[in-house]
mmCIF file of C-alpha atoms and ligand atoms in Angstrom:
data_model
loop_
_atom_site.group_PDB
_atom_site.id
_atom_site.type_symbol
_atom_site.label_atom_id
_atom_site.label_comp_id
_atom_site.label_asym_id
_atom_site.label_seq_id
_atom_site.Cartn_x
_atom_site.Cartn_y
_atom_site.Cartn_z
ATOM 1 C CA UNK A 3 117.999 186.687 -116.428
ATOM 2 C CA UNK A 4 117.929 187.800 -112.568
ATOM 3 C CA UNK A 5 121.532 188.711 -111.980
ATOM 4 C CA UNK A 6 123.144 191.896 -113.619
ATOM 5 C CA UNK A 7 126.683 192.883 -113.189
ATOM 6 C CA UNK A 8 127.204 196.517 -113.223
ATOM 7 C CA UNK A 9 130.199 197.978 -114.722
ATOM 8 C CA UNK A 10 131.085 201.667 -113.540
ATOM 9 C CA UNK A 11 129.262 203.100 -110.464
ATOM 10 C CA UNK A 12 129.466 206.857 -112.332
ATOM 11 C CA UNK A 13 126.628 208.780 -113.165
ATOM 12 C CA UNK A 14 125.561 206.110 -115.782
ATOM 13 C CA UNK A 15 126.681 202.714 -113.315
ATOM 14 C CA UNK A 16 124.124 203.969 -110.657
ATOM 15 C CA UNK A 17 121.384 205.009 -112.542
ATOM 16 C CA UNK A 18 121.487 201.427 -114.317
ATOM 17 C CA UNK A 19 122.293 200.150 -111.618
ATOM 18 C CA UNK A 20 118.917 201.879 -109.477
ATOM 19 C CA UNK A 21 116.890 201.066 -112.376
ATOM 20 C CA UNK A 22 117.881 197.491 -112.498
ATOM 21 C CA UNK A 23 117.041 196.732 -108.442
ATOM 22 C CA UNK A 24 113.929 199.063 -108.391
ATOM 23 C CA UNK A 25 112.652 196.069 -111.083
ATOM 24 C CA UNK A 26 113.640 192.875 -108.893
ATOM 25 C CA UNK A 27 117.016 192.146 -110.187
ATOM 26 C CA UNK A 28 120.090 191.141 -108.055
ATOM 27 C CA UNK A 29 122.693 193.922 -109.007
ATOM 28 C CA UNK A 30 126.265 193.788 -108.384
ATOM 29 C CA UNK A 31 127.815 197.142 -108.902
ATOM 30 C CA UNK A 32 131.177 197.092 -109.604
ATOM 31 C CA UNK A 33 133.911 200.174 -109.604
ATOM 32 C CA UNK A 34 137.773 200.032 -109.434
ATOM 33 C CA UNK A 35 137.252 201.839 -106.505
ATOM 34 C CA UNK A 36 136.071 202.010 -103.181
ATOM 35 C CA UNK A 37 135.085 205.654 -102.460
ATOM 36 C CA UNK A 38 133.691 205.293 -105.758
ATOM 37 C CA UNK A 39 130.875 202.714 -104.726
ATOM 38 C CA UNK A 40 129.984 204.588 -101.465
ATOM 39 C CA UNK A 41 129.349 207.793 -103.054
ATOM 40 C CA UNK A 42 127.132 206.173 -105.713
ATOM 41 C CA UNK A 43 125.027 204.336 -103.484
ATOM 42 C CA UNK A 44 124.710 207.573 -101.601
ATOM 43 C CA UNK A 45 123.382 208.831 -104.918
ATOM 44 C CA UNK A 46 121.573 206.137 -105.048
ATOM 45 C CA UNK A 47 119.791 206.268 -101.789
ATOM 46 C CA UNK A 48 119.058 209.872 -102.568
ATOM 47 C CA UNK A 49 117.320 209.404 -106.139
ATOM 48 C CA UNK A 50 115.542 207.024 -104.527
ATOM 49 C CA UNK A 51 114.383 209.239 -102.271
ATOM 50 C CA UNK A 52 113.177 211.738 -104.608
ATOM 51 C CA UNK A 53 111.089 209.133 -106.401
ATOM 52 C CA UNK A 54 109.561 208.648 -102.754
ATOM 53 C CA UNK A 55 108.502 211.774 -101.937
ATOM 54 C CA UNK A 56 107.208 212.304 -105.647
ATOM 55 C CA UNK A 57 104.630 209.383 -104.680
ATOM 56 C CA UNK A 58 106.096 207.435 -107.628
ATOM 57 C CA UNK A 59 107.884 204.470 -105.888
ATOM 58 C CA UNK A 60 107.268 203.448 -102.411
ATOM 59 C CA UNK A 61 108.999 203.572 -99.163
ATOM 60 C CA UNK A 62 109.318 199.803 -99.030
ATOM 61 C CA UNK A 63 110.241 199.926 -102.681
ATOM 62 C CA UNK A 64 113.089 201.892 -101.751
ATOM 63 C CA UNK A 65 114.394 199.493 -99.247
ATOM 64 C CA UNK A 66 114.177 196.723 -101.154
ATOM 65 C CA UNK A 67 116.077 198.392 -104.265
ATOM 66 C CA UNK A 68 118.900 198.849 -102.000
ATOM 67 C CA UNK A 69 118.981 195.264 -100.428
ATOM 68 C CA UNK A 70 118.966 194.250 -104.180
ATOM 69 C CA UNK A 71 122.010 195.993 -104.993
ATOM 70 C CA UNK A 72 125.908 194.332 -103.606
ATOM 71 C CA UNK A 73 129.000 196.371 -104.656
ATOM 72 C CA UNK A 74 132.304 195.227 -104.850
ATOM 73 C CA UNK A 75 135.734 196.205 -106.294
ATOM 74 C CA UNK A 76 136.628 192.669 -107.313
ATOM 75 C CA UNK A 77 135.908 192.275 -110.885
ATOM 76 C CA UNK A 78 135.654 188.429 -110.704
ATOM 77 C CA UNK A 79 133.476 188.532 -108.216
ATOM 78 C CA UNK A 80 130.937 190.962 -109.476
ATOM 79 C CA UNK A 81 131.221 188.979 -112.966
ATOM 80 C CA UNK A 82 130.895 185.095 -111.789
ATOM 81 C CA UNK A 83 127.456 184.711 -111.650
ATOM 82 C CA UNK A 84 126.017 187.366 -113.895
ATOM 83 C CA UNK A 85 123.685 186.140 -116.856
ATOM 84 C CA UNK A 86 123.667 189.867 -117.805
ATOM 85 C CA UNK A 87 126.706 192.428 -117.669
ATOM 86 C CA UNK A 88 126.087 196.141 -118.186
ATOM 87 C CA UNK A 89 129.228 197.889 -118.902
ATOM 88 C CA UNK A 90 129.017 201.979 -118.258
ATOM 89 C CA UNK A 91 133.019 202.186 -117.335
ATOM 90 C CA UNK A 92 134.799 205.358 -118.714
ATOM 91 C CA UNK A 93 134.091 206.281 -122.254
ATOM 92 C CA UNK A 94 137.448 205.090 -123.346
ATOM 93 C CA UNK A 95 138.488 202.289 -126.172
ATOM 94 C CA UNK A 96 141.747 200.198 -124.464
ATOM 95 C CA UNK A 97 139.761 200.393 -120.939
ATOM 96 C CA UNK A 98 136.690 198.927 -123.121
ATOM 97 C CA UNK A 99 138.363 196.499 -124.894
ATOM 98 C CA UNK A 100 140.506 195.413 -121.739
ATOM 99 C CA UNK A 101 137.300 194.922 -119.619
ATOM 100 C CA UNK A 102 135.255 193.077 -122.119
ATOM 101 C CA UNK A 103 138.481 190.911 -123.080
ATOM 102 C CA UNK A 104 138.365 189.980 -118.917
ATOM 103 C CA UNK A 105 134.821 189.695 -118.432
ATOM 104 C CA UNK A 106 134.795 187.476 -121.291
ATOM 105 C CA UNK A 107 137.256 184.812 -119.389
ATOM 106 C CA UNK A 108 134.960 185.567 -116.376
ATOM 107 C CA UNK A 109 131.804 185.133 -117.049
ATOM 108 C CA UNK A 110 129.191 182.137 -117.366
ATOM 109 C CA UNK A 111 129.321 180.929 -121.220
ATOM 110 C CA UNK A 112 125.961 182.018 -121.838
ATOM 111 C CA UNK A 113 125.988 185.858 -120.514
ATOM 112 C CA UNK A 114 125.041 188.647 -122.142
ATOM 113 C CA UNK A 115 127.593 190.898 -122.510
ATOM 114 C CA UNK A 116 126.221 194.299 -123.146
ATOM 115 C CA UNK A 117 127.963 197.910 -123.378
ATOM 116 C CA UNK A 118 126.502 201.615 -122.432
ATOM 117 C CA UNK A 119 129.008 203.522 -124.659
ATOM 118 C CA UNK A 120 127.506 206.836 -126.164
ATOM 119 C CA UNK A 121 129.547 206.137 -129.173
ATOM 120 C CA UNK A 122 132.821 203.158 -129.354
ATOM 121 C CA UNK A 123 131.721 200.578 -131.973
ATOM 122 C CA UNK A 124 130.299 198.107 -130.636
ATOM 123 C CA UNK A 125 131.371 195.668 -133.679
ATOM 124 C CA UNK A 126 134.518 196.714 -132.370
ATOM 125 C CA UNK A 127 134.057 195.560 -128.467
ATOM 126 C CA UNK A 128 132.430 192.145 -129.343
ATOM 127 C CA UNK A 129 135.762 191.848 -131.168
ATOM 128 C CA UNK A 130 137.657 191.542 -127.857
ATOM 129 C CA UNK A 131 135.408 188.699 -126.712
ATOM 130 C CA UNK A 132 135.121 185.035 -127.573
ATOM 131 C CA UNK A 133 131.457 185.399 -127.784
ATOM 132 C CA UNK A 134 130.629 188.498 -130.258
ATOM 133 C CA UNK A 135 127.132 186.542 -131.163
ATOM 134 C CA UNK A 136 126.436 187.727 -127.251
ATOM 135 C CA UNK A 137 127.695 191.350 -127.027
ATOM 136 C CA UNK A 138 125.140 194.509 -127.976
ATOM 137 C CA UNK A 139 124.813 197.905 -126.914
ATOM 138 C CA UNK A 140 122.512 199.274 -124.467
ATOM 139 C CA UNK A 141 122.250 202.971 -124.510
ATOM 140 C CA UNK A 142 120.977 204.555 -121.629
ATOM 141 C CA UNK A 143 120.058 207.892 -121.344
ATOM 142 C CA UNK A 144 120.736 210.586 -118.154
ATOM 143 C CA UNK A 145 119.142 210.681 -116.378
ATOM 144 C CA UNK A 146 118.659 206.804 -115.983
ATOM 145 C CA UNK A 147 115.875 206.775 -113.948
ATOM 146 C CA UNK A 148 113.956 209.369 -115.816
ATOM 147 C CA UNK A 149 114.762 208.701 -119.486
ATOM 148 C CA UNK A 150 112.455 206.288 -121.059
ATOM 149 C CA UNK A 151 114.526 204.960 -124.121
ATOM 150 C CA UNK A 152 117.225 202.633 -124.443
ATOM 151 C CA UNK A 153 119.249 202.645 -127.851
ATOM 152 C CA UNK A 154 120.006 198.802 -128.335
ATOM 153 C CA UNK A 155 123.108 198.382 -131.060
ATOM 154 C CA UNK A 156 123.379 195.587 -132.872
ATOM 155 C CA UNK A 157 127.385 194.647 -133.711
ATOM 156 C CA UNK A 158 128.142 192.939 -136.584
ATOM 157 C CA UNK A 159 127.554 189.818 -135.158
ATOM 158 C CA UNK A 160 125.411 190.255 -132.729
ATOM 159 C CA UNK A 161 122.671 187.269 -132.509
ATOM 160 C CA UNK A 162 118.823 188.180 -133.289
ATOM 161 C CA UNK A 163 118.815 185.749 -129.857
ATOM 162 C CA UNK A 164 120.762 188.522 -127.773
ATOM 163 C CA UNK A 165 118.281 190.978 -129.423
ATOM 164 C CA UNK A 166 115.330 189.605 -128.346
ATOM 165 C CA UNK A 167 116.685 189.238 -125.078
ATOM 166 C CA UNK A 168 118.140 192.843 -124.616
ATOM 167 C CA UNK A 169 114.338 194.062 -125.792
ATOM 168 C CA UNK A 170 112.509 191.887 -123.339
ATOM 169 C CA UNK A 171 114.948 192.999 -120.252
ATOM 170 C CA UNK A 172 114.495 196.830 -121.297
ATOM 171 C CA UNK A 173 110.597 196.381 -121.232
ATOM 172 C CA UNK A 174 110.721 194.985 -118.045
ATOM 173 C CA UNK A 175 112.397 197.732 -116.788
ATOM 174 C CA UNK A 176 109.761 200.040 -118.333
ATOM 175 C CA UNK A 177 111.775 201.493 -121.203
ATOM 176 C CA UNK A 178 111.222 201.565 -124.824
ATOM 177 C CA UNK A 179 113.925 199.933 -126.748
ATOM 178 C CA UNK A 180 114.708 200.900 -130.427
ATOM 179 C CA UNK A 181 117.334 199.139 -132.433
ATOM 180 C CA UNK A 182 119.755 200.378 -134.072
ATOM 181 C CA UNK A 183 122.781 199.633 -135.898
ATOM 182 C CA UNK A 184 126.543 200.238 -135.483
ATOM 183 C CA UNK A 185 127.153 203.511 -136.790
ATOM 184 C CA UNK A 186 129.124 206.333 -136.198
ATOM 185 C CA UNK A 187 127.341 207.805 -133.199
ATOM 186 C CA UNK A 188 124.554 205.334 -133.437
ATOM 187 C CA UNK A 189 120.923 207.239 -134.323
ATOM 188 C CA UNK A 190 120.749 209.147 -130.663
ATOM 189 C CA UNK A 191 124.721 211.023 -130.567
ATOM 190 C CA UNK A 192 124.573 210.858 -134.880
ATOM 191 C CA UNK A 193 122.043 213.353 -134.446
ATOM 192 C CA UNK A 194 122.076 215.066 -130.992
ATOM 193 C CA UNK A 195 125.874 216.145 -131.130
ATOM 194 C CA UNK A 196 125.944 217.733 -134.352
ATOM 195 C CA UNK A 197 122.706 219.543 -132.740
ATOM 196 C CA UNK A 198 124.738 220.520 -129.874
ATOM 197 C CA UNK A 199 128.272 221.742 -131.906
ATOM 198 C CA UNK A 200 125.642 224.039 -134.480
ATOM 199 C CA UNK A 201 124.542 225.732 -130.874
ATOM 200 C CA UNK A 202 127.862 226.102 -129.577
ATOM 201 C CA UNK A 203 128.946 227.410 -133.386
ATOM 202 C CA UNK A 204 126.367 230.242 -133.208
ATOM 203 C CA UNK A 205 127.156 231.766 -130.304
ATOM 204 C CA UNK A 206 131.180 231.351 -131.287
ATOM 205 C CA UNK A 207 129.905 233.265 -134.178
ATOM 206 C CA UNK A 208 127.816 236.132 -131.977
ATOM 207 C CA UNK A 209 124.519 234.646 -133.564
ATOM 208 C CA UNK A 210 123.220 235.023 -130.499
ATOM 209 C CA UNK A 211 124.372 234.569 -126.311
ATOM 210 C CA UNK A 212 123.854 231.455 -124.622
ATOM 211 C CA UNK A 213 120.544 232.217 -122.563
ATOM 212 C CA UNK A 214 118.854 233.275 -125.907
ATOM 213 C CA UNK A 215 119.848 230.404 -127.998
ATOM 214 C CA UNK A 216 118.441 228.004 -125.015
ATOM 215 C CA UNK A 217 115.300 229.335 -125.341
ATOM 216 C CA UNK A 218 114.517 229.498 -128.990
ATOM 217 C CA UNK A 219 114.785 225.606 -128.973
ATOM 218 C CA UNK A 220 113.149 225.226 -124.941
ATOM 219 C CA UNK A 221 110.485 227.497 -126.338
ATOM 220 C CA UNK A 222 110.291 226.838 -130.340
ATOM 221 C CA UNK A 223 111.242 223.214 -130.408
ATOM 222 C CA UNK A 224 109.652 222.031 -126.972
ATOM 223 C CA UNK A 225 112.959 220.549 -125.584
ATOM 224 C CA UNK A 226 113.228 220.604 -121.814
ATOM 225 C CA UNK A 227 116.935 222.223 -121.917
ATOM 226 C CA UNK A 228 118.259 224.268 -124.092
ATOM 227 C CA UNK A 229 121.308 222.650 -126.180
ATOM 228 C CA UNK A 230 124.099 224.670 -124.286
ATOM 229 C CA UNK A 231 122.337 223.670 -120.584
ATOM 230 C CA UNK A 232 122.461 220.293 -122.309
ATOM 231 C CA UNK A 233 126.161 219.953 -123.422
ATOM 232 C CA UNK A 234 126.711 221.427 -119.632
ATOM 233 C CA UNK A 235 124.636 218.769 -118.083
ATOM 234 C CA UNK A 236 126.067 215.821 -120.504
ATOM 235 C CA UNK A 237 129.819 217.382 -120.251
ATOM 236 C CA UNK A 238 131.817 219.352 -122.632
ATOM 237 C CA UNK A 239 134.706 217.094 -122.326
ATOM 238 C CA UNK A 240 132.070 213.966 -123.492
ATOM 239 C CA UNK A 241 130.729 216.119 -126.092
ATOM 240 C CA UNK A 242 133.810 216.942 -127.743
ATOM 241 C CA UNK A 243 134.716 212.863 -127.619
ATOM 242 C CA UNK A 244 131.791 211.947 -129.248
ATOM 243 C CA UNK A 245 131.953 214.777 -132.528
ATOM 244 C CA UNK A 246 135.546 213.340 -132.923
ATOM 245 C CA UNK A 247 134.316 210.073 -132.886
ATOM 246 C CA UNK A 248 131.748 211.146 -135.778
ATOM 247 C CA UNK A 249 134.613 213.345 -137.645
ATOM 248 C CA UNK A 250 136.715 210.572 -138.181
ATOM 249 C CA UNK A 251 133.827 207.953 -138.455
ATOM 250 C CA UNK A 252 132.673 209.226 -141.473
ATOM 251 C CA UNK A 253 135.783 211.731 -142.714
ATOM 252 C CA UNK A 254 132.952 214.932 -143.382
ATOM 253 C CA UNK A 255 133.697 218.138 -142.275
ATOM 254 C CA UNK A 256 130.228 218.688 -141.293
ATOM 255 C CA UNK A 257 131.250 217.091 -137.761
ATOM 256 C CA UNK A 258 134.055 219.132 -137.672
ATOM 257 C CA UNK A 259 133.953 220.043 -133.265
ATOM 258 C CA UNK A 260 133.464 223.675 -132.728
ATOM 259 C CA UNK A 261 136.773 225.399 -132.011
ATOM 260 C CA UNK A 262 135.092 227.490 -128.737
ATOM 261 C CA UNK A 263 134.506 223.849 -127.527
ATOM 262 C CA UNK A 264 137.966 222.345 -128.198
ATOM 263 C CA UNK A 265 138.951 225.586 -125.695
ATOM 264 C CA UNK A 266 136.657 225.318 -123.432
ATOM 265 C CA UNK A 267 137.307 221.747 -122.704
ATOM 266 C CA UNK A 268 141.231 222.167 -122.952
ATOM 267 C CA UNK A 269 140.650 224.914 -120.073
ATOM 268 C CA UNK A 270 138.857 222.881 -118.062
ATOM 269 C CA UNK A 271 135.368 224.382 -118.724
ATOM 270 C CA UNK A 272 133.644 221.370 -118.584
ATOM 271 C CA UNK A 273 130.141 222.131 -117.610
ATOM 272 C CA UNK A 274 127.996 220.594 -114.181
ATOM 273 C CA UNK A 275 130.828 218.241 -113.491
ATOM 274 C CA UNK A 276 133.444 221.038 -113.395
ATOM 275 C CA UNK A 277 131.280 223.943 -111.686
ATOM 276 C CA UNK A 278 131.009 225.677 -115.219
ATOM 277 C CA UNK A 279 130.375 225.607 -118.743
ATOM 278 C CA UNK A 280 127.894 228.186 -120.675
ATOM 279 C CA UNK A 281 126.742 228.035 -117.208
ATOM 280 C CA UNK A 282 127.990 228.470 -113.725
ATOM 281 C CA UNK A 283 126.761 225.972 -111.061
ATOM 282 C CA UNK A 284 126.896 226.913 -107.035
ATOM 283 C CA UNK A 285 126.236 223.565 -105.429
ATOM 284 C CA UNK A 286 122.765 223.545 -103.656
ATOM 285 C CA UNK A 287 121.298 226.130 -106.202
ATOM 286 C CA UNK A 288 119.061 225.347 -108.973
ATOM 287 C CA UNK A 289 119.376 228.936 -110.454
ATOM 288 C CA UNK A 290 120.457 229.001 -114.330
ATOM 289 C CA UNK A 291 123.495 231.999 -113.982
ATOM 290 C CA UNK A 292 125.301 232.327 -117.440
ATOM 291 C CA UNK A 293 129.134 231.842 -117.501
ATOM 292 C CA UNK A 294 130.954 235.062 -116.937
ATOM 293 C CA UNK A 295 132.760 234.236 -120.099
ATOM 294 C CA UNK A 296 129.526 234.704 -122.141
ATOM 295 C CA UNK A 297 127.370 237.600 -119.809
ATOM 296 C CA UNK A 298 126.985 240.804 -121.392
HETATM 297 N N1 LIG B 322 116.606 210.039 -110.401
HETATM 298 C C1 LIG B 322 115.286 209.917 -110.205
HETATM 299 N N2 LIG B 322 114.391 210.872 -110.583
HETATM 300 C C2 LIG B 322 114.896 212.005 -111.154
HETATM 301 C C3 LIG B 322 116.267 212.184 -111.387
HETATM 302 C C4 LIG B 322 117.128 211.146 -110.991
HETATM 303 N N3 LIG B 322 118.455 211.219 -111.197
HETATM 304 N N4 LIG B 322 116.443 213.395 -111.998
HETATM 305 C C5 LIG B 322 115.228 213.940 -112.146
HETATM 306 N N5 LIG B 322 114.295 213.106 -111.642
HETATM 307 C C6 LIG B 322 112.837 213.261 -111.674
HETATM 308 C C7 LIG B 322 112.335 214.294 -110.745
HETATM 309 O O1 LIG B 322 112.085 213.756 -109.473
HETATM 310 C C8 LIG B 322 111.045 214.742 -111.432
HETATM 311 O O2 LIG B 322 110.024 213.761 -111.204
HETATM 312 P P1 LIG B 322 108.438 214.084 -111.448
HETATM 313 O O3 LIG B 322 108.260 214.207 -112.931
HETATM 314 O O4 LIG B 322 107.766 212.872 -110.897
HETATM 315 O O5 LIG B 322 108.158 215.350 -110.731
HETATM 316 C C9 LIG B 322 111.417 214.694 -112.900
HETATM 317 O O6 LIG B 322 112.505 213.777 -112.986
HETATM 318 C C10 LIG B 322 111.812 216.034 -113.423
HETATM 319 O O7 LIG B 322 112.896 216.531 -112.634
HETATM 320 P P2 LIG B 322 112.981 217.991 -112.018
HETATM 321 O O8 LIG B 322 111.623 218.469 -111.660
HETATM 322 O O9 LIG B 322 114.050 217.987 -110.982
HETATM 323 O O10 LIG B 322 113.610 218.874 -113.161
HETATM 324 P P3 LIG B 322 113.172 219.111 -114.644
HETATM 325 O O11 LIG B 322 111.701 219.125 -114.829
HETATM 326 O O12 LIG B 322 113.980 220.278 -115.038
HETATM 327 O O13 LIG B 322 113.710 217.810 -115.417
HETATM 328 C C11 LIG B 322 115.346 216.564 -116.545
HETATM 329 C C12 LIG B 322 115.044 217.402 -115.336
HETATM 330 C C13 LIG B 322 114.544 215.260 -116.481
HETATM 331 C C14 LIG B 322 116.827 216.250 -116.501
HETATM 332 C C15 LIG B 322 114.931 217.366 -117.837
HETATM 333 O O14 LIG B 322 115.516 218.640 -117.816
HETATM 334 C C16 LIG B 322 115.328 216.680 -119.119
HETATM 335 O O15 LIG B 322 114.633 215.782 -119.597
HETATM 336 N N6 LIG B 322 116.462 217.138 -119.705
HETATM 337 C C17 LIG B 322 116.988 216.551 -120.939
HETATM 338 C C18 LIG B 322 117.686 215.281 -120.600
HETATM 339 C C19 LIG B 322 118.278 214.655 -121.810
HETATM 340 O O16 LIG B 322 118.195 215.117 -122.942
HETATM 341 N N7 LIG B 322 118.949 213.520 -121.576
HETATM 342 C C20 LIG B 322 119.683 212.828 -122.608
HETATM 343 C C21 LIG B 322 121.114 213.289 -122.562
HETATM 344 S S1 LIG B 322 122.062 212.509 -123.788
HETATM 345 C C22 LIG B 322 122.492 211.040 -123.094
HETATM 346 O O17 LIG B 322 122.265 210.728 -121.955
HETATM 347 C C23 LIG B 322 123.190 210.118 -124.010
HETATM 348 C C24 LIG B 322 124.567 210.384 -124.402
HETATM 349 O O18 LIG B 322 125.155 209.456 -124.926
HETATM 350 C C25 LIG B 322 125.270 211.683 -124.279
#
């Protein structure tokens, strides 16, 4: 396994994509579109040079993660002589489906076809292919670079083969892989979402404001953001996907999405991506400012 095919150059596509080259392998990142693939290598470039000046990589690691990384906009390109393909396209069934059903006719016989999604079946993807003993889930977390676990999700069908390979490939990139099997929200959205919808609950029911339920679990539970400064951060919009996914997964009210976020993301309110969410963001500040919609 030395080439991977990149599917997606969003926030997800380039951190995979980074993590990938920083470890030796060719990368081609692929996106629909142009602008697309210039902005993320800029994000690239600039991650990269964070881990510099941390001390953590060095300056000649740097280069040579970017000379291992080609992007294109040609999907048969990218996918021609990949043994692996990482999919992290939008979180959306038909586009799935569509670009596993095409990288399936364009890919070497024996690649690994593997998908990021926080939460589409994976039983259900393989199902598009001609090869579902070769398709598995590999669940990064943001951000990519930081976050040592991958969830790997075994379809159906998937081979104990692909498995072993997937688990070897993720400790060479220095992550911890955990299997897991295709679920409803897997084991890492199964039980972070409903997390995340009981936070957003409480403060729809004036348990308590946004800034004070972030810090009983930063402070009591040891998590590094609070849950609302995490649905931000994630996005409201993907948040919202991904409790509808487990509502109708498993037909139990108990995943039932939290009306204030069904607003919020109808209005637009979609967290970091969108400027605001429980939070407000002012590009260039690091400052945690609580929506106007929820200060006192
Ligand atoms: N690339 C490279 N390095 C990065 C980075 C990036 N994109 N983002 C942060 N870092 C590095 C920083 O350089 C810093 O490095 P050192 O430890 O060497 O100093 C370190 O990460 C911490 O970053 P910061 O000091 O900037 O900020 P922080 O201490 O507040 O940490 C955070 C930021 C890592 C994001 C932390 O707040 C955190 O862990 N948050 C929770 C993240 C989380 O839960 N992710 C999972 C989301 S769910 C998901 O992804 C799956 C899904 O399906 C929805």
């Amino acid at each position: 396994m030395k080439n991977i095919t990149v599917i997606g150059s969003g926030t997800m596509g380039n951190g995979i994509a980074h993590v990938f080259a920083l470890n030796n392998y060719k990368v081609h990142l692929f996106d629909i579109s142009t602008d697309a693939l210039a902005k993320a290598m800029v994000v690239i470039e600039k991650n990269l040079d964070r881990q510099v000046e941390k001390g953590s990589i060095t300056a000649e690691q740097k280069t040579s993660t970017l000379q291992n990384i080609t992007s294109s906009a040609s999907l048969e390109s990218a996918a021609k002589d990949a043994d692996l393909v990482v999919e992290a396209a939008t979180e959306n069934s038909a586009i799935k489906l569509e670009l596993f059903k095409n990288l399936d006719a364009l890919c070497n016989p024996g690649a690994i076809l593997a998908s990021n999604t926080s939460s589409i079946s994976i039983t259900k993807i393989a199902a598009a292919t001609k090869r579902p003993a070769q398709v598995i889930g590999m669940h990064f977390m943001n951000p990519v670079p930081v976050m040592k676990l991958i969830e790997v999700i075994r379809g159906y069908a998937t081979s104990d083969e692909t498995t072993k390979t997937i688990f070897e490939i993720s400790k060479a990139l220095g992550k911890n892989p955990v299997e897991v099997n295709d679920y409803p929200g897997f084991v890492a959205n199964r039980i972070l979402m409903p997390m995340i919808n009981e936070a957003i609950i409480s403060l729809h029911e004036g348990v308590a404001g946004v800034e004070e339920i972030d810090t009983v679990m930063k402070l009591g539970m040891a998590h590094p953001m609070g849950p609302l400064q995490l649905a931000d951060f994630i996005g409201l919009d993907v948040c919202l996907f991904i409790m509808n996914v487990l509502y109708e997964g498993f037909g139990n009210s108990k995943y039932a999405p939290c009306p204030l976020l069904k607003n919020m993301v109808t209005a637009g309110y979609l967290g970091v991506k969108s400027g605001e969410g429980f939070y407000k963001y002012t590009k260039g500040s690091k400052d945690l400012v609580v929506s106007g919609m929820f200060s006192k």
